[in-house]
Amino acid sequence: MLGEHRYALRSRWTGNRGTGTSGYRDYDRSVTISIDGKPDLAASSDRPFRGDGAKWNPEDLLLAALSECHLLSYLHACVQAGVVVVSYDDDATGLMTEDGRGGGAFTEVTLHPRVVVASASMIEPAEAAHAQAHEWCFIANSVNFPVRHDAVVTALGD
């Protein structure tokens, strides 16, 4: 399945309080992200950047993309290795560092998958499948910081 895959969405700023961006504190950071055929996503900047902490922010979305991409790549790697995954949960963490000039960057992300497989004989290949998943993850291959994995694999009934 070689080829290009294009993606499109619409980001619409919805935070004009009536005076636009007349001052730093005069506007809301609310954004609606839309993709045809999918529910809208209410987003904002993160709370430290005058955003609404109840809404998704770009940092949340980047971490979510890395976590989900690894999960989906991992499930595929397990199928190919003959591993039956019955449960997968990830408590992903990321570190973003401000540069003091108004910008910054993520410096690392660590995925913490907890995987349950159908039998104890599948634990070793299930652990190895994380490396293959990392190689296949389009999102991890697109970022310029390390994406680490601190995985725990157990067998059903353990």
JSON list of N, CA and C in Angstrom, two decimals, residues 20-61:
[
{"chain": "A", "resi": 20, "resn": "GLY", "atom": "N", "xyz": [-12.19, 41.33, 18.58]},
{"chain": "A", "resi": 20, "resn": "GLY", "atom": "CA", "xyz": [-11.12, 40.61, 17.89]},
{"chain": "A", "resi": 20, "resn": "GLY", "atom": "C", "xyz": [-9.88, 40.50, 18.76]},
{"chain": "A", "resi": 21, "resn": "THR", "atom": "N", "xyz": [-8.75, 40.62, 18.15]},
{"chain": "A", "resi": 21, "resn": "THR", "atom": "CA", "xyz": [-7.47, 40.52, 18.88]},
{"chain": "A", "resi": 21, "resn": "THR", "atom": "C", "xyz": [-6.93, 41.90, 19.22]},
{"chain": "A", "resi": 22, "resn": "SER", "atom": "N", "xyz": [-7.81, 42.74, 19.77]},
{"chain": "A", "resi": 22, "resn": "SER", "atom": "CA", "xyz": [-7.41, 44.11, 20.11]},
{"chain": "A", "resi": 22, "resn": "SER", "atom": "C", "xyz": [-6.41, 44.15, 21.26]},
{"chain": "A", "resi": 23, "resn": "GLY", "atom": "N", "xyz": [-6.30, 43.09, 22.03]},
{"chain": "A", "resi": 23, "resn": "GLY", "atom": "CA", "xyz": [-5.35, 42.99, 23.13]},
{"chain": "A", "resi": 23, "resn": "GLY", "atom": "C", "xyz": [-5.17, 41.53, 23.53]},
{"chain": "A", "resi": 24, "resn": "TYR", "atom": "N", "xyz": [-4.07, 41.22, 24.18]},
{"chain": "A", "resi": 24, "resn": "TYR", "atom": "CA", "xyz": [-3.74, 39.84, 24.53]},
{"chain": "A", "resi": 24, "resn": "TYR", "atom": "C", "xyz": [-4.83, 39.18, 25.38]},
{"chain": "A", "resi": 25, "resn": "ARG", "atom": "N", "xyz": [-5.46, 39.95, 26.25]},
{"chain": "A", "resi": 25, "resn": "ARG", "atom": "CA", "xyz": [-6.49, 39.39, 27.14]},
{"chain": "A", "resi": 25, "resn": "ARG", "atom": "C", "xyz": [-7.91, 39.60, 26.60]},
{"chain": "A", "resi": 26, "resn": "ASP", "atom": "N", "xyz": [-8.03, 40.15, 25.39]},
{"chain": "A", "resi": 26, "resn": "ASP", "atom": "CA", "xyz": [-9.33, 40.52, 24.86]},
{"chain": "A", "resi": 26, "resn": "ASP", "atom": "C", "xyz": [-10.00, 39.45, 24.01]},
{"chain": "A", "resi": 27, "resn": "TYR", "atom": "N", "xyz": [-9.37, 38.32, 23.86]},
{"chain": "A", "resi": 27, "resn": "TYR", "atom": "CA", "xyz": [-9.97, 37.28, 23.02]},
{"chain": "A", "resi": 27, "resn": "TYR", "atom": "C", "xyz": [-9.84, 35.92, 23.69]},
{"chain": "A", "resi": 28, "resn": "ASP", "atom": "N", "xyz": [-10.75, 35.06, 23.33]},
{"chain": "A", "resi": 28, "resn": "ASP", "atom": "CA", "xyz": [-10.77, 33.69, 23.82]},
{"chain": "A", "resi": 28, "resn": "ASP", "atom": "C", "xyz": [-9.99, 32.81, 22.84]},
{"chain": "A", "resi": 29, "resn": "ARG", "atom": "N", "xyz": [-9.35, 31.80, 23.35]},
{"chain": "A", "resi": 29, "resn": "ARG", "atom": "CA", "xyz": [-8.53, 30.91, 22.51]},
{"chain": "A", "resi": 29, "resn": "ARG", "atom": "C", "xyz": [-9.34, 29.74, 21.96]},
{"chain": "A", "resi": 30, "resn": "SER", "atom": "N", "xyz": [-10.65, 29.82, 21.94]},
{"chain": "A", "resi": 30, "resn": "SER", "atom": "CA", "xyz": [-11.50, 28.72, 21.49]},
{"chain": "A", "resi": 30, "resn": "SER", "atom": "C", "xyz": [-11.41, 28.50, 19.98]},
{"chain": "A", "resi": 31, "resn": "VAL", "atom": "N", "xyz": [-11.37, 27.22, 19.63]},
{"chain": "A", "resi": 31, "resn": "VAL", "atom": "CA", "xyz": [-11.27, 26.80, 18.24]},
{"chain": "A", "resi": 31, "resn": "VAL", "atom": "C", "xyz": [-12.20, 25.61, 18.06]},
{"chain": "A", "resi": 32, "resn": "THR", "atom": "N", "xyz": [-12.83, 25.51, 16.90]},
{"chain": "A", "resi": 32, "resn": "THR", "atom": "CA", "xyz": [-13.58, 24.32, 16.55]},
{"chain": "A", "resi": 32, "resn": "THR", "atom": "C", "xyz": [-12.85, 23.64, 15.39]},
{"chain": "A", "resi": 33, "resn": "ILE", "atom": "N", "xyz": [-12.54, 22.36, 15.57]},
{"chain": "A", "resi": 33, "resn": "ILE", "atom": "CA", "xyz": [-11.87, 21.58, 14.54]},
{"chain": "A", "resi": 33, "resn": "ILE", "atom": "C", "xyz": [-12.92, 20.69, 13.90]},
{"chain": "A", "resi": 34, "resn": "SER", "atom": "N", "xyz": [-13.04, 20.78, 12.59]},
{"chain": "A", "resi": 34, "resn": "SER", "atom": "CA", "xyz": [-14.08, 20.04, 11.87]},
{"chain": "A", "resi": 34, "resn": "SER", "atom": "C", "xyz": [-13.48, 19.21, 10.74]},
{"chain": "A", "resi": 35, "resn": "ILE", "atom": "N", "xyz": [-14.01, 18.02, 10.59]},
{"chain": "A", "resi": 35, "resn": "ILE", "atom": "CA", "xyz": [-13.71, 17.15, 9.46]},
{"chain": "A", "resi": 35, "resn": "ILE", "atom": "C", "xyz": [-15.05, 16.63, 8.97]},
{"chain": "A", "resi": 36, "resn": "ASP", "atom": "N", "xyz": [-15.29, 16.71, 7.68]},
{"chain": "A", "resi": 36, "resn": "ASP", "atom": "CA", "xyz": [-16.56, 16.25, 7.13]},
{"chain": "A", "resi": 36, "resn": "ASP", "atom": "C", "xyz": [-16.86, 14.82, 7.58]},
{"chain": "A", "resi": 37, "resn": "GLY", "atom": "N", "xyz": [-18.07, 14.62, 8.08]},
{"chain": "A", "resi": 37, "resn": "GLY", "atom": "CA", "xyz": [-18.51, 13.29, 8.48]},
{"chain": "A", "resi": 37, "resn": "GLY", "atom": "C", "xyz": [-18.12, 12.89, 9.89]},
{"chain": "A", "resi": 38, "resn": "LYS", "atom": "N", "xyz": [-17.45, 13.78, 10.64]},
{"chain": "A", "resi": 38, "resn": "LYS", "atom": "CA", "xyz": [-17.04, 13.46, 12.01]},
{"chain": "A", "resi": 38, "resn": "LYS", "atom": "C", "xyz": [-17.57, 14.54, 12.95]},
{"chain": "A", "resi": 39, "resn": "PRO", "atom": "N", "xyz": [-17.74, 14.19, 14.23]},
{"chain": "A", "resi": 39, "resn": "PRO", "atom": "CA", "xyz": [-18.18, 15.21, 15.18]},
{"chain": "A", "resi": 39, "resn": "PRO", "atom": "C", "xyz": [-17.11, 16.30, 15.33]},
{"chain": "A", "resi": 40, "resn": "ASP", "atom": "N", "xyz": [-17.57, 17.53, 15.51]},
{"chain": "A", "resi": 40, "resn": "ASP", "atom": "CA", "xyz": [-16.64, 18.63, 15.76]},
{"chain": "A", "resi": 40, "resn": "ASP", "atom": "C", "xyz": [-15.88, 18.40, 17.06]},
{"chain": "A", "resi": 41, "resn": "LEU", "atom": "N", "xyz": [-14.69, 18.94, 17.11]},
{"chain": "A", "resi": 41, "resn": "LEU", "atom": "CA", "xyz": [-13.85, 18.84, 18.29]},
{"chain": "A", "resi": 41, "resn": "LEU", "atom": "C", "xyz": [-13.66, 20.24, 18.87]},
{"chain": "A", "resi": 42, "resn": "ALA", "atom": "N", "xyz": [-14.07, 20.44, 20.11]},
{"chain": "A", "resi": 42, "resn": "ALA", "atom": "CA", "xyz": [-13.89, 21.72, 20.79]},
{"chain": "A", "resi": 42, "resn": "ALA", "atom": "C", "xyz": [-12.47, 21.80, 21.32]},
{"chain": "A", "resi": 43, "resn": "ALA", "atom": "N", "xyz": [-11.74, 22.82, 20.90]},
{"chain": "A", "resi": 43, "resn": "ALA", "atom": "CA", "xyz": [-10.34, 22.94, 21.27]},
{"chain": "A", "resi": 43, "resn": "ALA", "atom": "C", "xyz": [-10.04, 24.34, 21.76]},
{"chain": "A", "resi": 44, "resn": "SER", "atom": "N", "xyz": [-8.86, 24.48, 22.36]},
{"chain": "A", "resi": 44, "resn": "SER", "atom": "CA", "xyz": [-8.40, 25.75, 22.90]},
{"chain": "A", "resi": 44, "resn": "SER", "atom": "C", "xyz": [-6.90, 25.63, 23.11]},
{"chain": "A", "resi": 45, "resn": "SER", "atom": "N", "xyz": [-6.29, 26.70, 23.55]},
{"chain": "A", "resi": 45, "resn": "SER", "atom": "CA", "xyz": [-4.90, 26.57, 24.00]},
{"chain": "A", "resi": 45, "resn": "SER", "atom": "C", "xyz": [-4.93, 25.96, 25.40]},
{"chain": "A", "resi": 46, "resn": "ASP", "atom": "N", "xyz": [-3.78, 25.50, 25.87]},
{"chain": "A", "resi": 46, "resn": "ASP", "atom": "CA", "xyz": [-3.69, 24.94, 27.20]},
{"chain": "A", "resi": 46, "resn": "ASP", "atom": "C", "xyz": [-3.89, 26.05, 28.23]},
{"chain": "A", "resi": 47, "resn": "ARG", "atom": "N", "xyz": [-4.32, 25.68, 29.42]},
{"chain": "A", "resi": 47, "resn": "ARG", "atom": "CA", "xyz": [-4.62, 26.64, 30.49]},
{"chain": "A", "resi": 47, "resn": "ARG", "atom": "C", "xyz": [-3.47, 27.63, 30.76]},
{"chain": "A", "resi": 48, "resn": "PRO", "atom": "N", "xyz": [-2.18, 27.20, 30.79]},
{"chain": "A", "resi": 48, "resn": "PRO", "atom": "CA", "xyz": [-1.12, 28.17, 31.05]},
{"chain": "A", "resi": 48, "resn": "PRO", "atom": "C", "xyz": [-0.99, 29.24, 29.96]},
{"chain": "A", "resi": 49, "resn": "PHE", "atom": "N", "xyz": [-1.61, 29.00, 28.81]},
{"chain": "A", "resi": 49, "resn": "PHE", "atom": "CA", "xyz": [-1.53, 29.95, 27.71]},
{"chain": "A", "resi": 49, "resn": "PHE", "atom": "C", "xyz": [-2.88, 30.64, 27.49]},
{"chain": "A", "resi": 50, "resn": "ARG", "atom": "N", "xyz": [-3.61, 30.84, 28.60]},
{"chain": "A", "resi": 50, "resn": "ARG", "atom": "CA", "xyz": [-4.88, 31.55, 28.63]},
{"chain": "A", "resi": 50, "resn": "ARG", "atom": "C", "xyz": [-6.00, 30.78, 27.94]},
{"chain": "A", "resi": 51, "resn": "GLY", "atom": "N", "xyz": [-5.88, 29.46, 27.91]},
{"chain": "A", "resi": 51, "resn": "GLY", "atom": "CA", "xyz": [-6.88, 28.63, 27.25]},
{"chain": "A", "resi": 51, "resn": "GLY", "atom": "C", "xyz": [-7.87, 28.02, 28.22]},
{"chain": "A", "resi": 52, "resn": "ASP", "atom": "N", "xyz": [-8.80, 27.29, 27.66]},
{"chain": "A", "resi": 52, "resn": "ASP", "atom": "CA", "xyz": [-9.86, 26.62, 28.40]},
{"chain": "A", "resi": 52, "resn": "ASP", "atom": "C", "xyz": [-9.39, 25.19, 28.68]},
{"chain": "A", "resi": 53, "resn": "GLY", "atom": "N", "xyz": [-9.08, 24.88, 29.90]},
{"chain": "A", "resi": 53, "resn": "GLY", "atom": "CA", "xyz": [-8.58, 23.56, 30.29]},
{"chain": "A", "resi": 53, "resn": "GLY", "atom": "C", "xyz": [-9.56, 22.43, 30.08]},
{"chain": "A", "resi": 54, "resn": "ALA", "atom": "N", "xyz": [-10.83, 22.73, 29.85]},
{"chain": "A", "resi": 54, "resn": "ALA", "atom": "CA", "xyz": [-11.83, 21.69, 29.62]},
{"chain": "A", "resi": 54, "resn": "ALA", "atom": "C", "xyz": [-11.86, 21.24, 28.16]},
{"chain": "A", "resi": 55, "resn": "LYS", "atom": "N", "xyz": [-11.14, 21.95, 27.30]},
{"chain": "A", "resi": 55, "resn": "LYS", "atom": "CA", "xyz": [-11.13, 21.61, 25.87]},
{"chain": "A", "resi": 55, "resn": "LYS", "atom": "C", "xyz": [-9.80, 21.00, 25.48]},
{"chain": "A", "resi": 56, "resn": "TRP", "atom": "N", "xyz": [-9.80, 20.26, 24.38]},
{"chain": "A", "resi": 56, "resn": "TRP", "atom": "CA", "xyz": [-8.57, 19.68, 23.84]},
{"chain": "A", "resi": 56, "resn": "TRP", "atom": "C", "xyz": [-7.65, 20.80, 23.38]},
{"chain": "A", "resi": 57, "resn": "ASN", "atom": "N", "xyz": [-6.34, 20.63, 23.61]},
{"chain": "A", "resi": 57, "resn": "ASN", "atom": "CA", "xyz": [-5.37, 21.61, 23.13]},
{"chain": "A", "resi": 57, "resn": "ASN", "atom": "C", "xyz": [-4.39, 20.91, 22.19]},
{"chain": "A", "resi": 58, "resn": "PRO", "atom": "N", "xyz": [-3.57, 21.67, 21.45]},
{"chain": "A", "resi": 58, "resn": "PRO", "atom": "CA", "xyz": [-2.66, 21.04, 20.50]},
{"chain": "A", "resi": 58, "resn": "PRO", "atom": "C", "xyz": [-1.71, 20.03, 21.14]},
{"chain": "A", "resi": 59, "resn": "GLU", "atom": "N", "xyz": [-1.30, 20.30, 22.35]},
{"chain": "A", "resi": 59, "resn": "GLU", "atom": "CA", "xyz": [-0.39, 19.38, 23.04]},
{"chain": "A", "resi": 59, "resn": "GLU", "atom": "C", "xyz": [-1.09, 18.06, 23.36]},
{"chain": "A", "resi": 60, "resn": "ASP", "atom": "N", "xyz": [-2.35, 18.14, 23.81]},
{"chain": "A", "resi": 60, "resn": "ASP", "atom": "CA", "xyz": [-3.15, 16.93, 24.05]},
{"chain": "A", "resi": 60, "resn": "ASP", "atom": "C", "xyz": [-3.28, 16.13, 22.75]},
{"chain": "A", "resi": 61, "resn": "LEU", "atom": "N", "xyz": [-3.57, 16.84, 21.67]},
{"chain": "A", "resi": 61, "resn": "LEU", "atom": "CA", "xyz": [-3.82, 16.16, 20.40]},
{"chain": "A", "resi": 61, "resn": "LEU", "atom": "C", "xyz": [-2.57, 15.49, 19.87]}
]
